[in-house]
C-alpha atoms as a printed R data frame, in Angstrom:
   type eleno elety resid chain resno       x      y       z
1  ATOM     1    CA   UNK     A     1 -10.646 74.367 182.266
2  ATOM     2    CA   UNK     A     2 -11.264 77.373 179.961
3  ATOM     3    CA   UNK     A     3  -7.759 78.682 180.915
4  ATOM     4    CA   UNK     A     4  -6.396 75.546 180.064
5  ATOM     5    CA   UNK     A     5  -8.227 75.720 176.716
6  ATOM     6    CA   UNK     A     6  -7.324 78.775 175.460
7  ATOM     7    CA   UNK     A     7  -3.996 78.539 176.691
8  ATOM     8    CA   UNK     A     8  -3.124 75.004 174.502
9  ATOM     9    CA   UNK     A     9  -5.032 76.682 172.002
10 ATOM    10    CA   UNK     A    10  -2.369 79.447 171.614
11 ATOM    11    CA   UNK     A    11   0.364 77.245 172.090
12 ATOM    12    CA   UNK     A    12  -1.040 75.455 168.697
13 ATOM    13    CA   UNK     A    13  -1.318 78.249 166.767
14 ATOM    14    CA   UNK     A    14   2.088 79.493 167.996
15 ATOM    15    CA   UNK     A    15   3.412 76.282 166.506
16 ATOM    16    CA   UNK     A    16   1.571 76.565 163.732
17 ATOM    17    CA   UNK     A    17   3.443 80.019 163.289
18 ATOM    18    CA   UNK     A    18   6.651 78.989 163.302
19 ATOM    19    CA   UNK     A    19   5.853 76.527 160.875
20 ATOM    20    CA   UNK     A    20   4.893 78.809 158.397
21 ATOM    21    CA   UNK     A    21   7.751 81.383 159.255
22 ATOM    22    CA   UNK     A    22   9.998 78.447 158.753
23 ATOM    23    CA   UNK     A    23   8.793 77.804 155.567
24 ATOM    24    CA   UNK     A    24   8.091 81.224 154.257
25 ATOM    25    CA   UNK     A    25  11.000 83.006 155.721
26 ATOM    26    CA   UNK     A    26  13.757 80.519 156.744
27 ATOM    27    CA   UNK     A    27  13.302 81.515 160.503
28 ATOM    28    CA   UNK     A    28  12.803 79.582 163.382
29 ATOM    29    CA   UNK     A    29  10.921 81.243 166.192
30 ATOM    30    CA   UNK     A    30  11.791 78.045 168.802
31 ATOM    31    CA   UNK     A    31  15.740 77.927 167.720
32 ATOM    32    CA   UNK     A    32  15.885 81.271 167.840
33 ATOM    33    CA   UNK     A    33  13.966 81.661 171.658
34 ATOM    34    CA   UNK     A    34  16.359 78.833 172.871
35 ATOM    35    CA   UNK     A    35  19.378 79.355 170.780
36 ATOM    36    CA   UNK     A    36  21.188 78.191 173.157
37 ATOM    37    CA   UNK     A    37  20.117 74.990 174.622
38 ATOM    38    CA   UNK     A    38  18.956 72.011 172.430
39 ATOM    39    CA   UNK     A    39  17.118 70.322 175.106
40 ATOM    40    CA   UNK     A    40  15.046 73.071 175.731
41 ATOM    41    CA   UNK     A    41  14.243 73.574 171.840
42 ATOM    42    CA   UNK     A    42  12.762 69.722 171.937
43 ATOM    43    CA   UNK     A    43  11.242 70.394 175.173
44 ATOM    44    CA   UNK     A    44   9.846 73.286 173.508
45 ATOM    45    CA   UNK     A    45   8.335 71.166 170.525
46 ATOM    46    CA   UNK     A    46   7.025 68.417 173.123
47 ATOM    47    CA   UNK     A    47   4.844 70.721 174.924
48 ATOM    48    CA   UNK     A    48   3.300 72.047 171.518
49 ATOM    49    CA   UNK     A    49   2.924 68.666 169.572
50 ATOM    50    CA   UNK     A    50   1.089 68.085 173.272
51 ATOM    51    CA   UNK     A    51  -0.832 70.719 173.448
52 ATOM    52    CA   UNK     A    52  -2.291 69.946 169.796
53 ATOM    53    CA   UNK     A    53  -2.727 66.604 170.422
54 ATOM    54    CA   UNK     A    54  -5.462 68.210 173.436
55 ATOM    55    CA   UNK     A    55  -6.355 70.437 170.541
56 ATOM    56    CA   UNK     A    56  -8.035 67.487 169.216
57 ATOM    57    CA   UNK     A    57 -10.091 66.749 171.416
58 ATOM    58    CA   UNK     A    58 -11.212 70.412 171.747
59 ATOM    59    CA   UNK     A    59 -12.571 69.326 168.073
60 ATOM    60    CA   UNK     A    60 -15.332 66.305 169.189
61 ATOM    61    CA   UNK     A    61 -16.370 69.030 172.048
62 ATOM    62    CA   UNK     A    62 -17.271 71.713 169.303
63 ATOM    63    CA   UNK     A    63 -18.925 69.614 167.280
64 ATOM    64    CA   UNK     A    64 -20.875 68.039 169.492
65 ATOM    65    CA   UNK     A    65 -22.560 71.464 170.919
66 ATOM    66    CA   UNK     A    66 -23.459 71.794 166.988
């Protein structure tokens, strides 16, 4: 389960990168991985808005150790 943890968890702050090199710098890390293929680019997107979503959760867990 820690795996799965850490591994949303970088998949959040990966699309929290591109957000900000999107803003900042006009460049899109996910259109420019998958270029190519739209479908993947929105698959791409599900899986992050998904894996922050979990990322939530992660939250009530924290703060409930506190």
């Amino acid at each position: 389960m820690r795996f799965l943890n850490t591994l949303l968890m970088l998949l959040t702050i990966i699309g929290g990168f591109n957000w900000f090199t999107s803003s900042v710098f006009n460049f899109n890390i996910i259109t420019s991985v998958f270029h190519s293929s739209p479908t993947w680019q929105k698959i791409a997107y599900v899986i992050i808005g998904l894996a922050s979503l979990y990322c939530l959760s992660l939250l009530k867990q924290i703060y409930k150790t506190k």
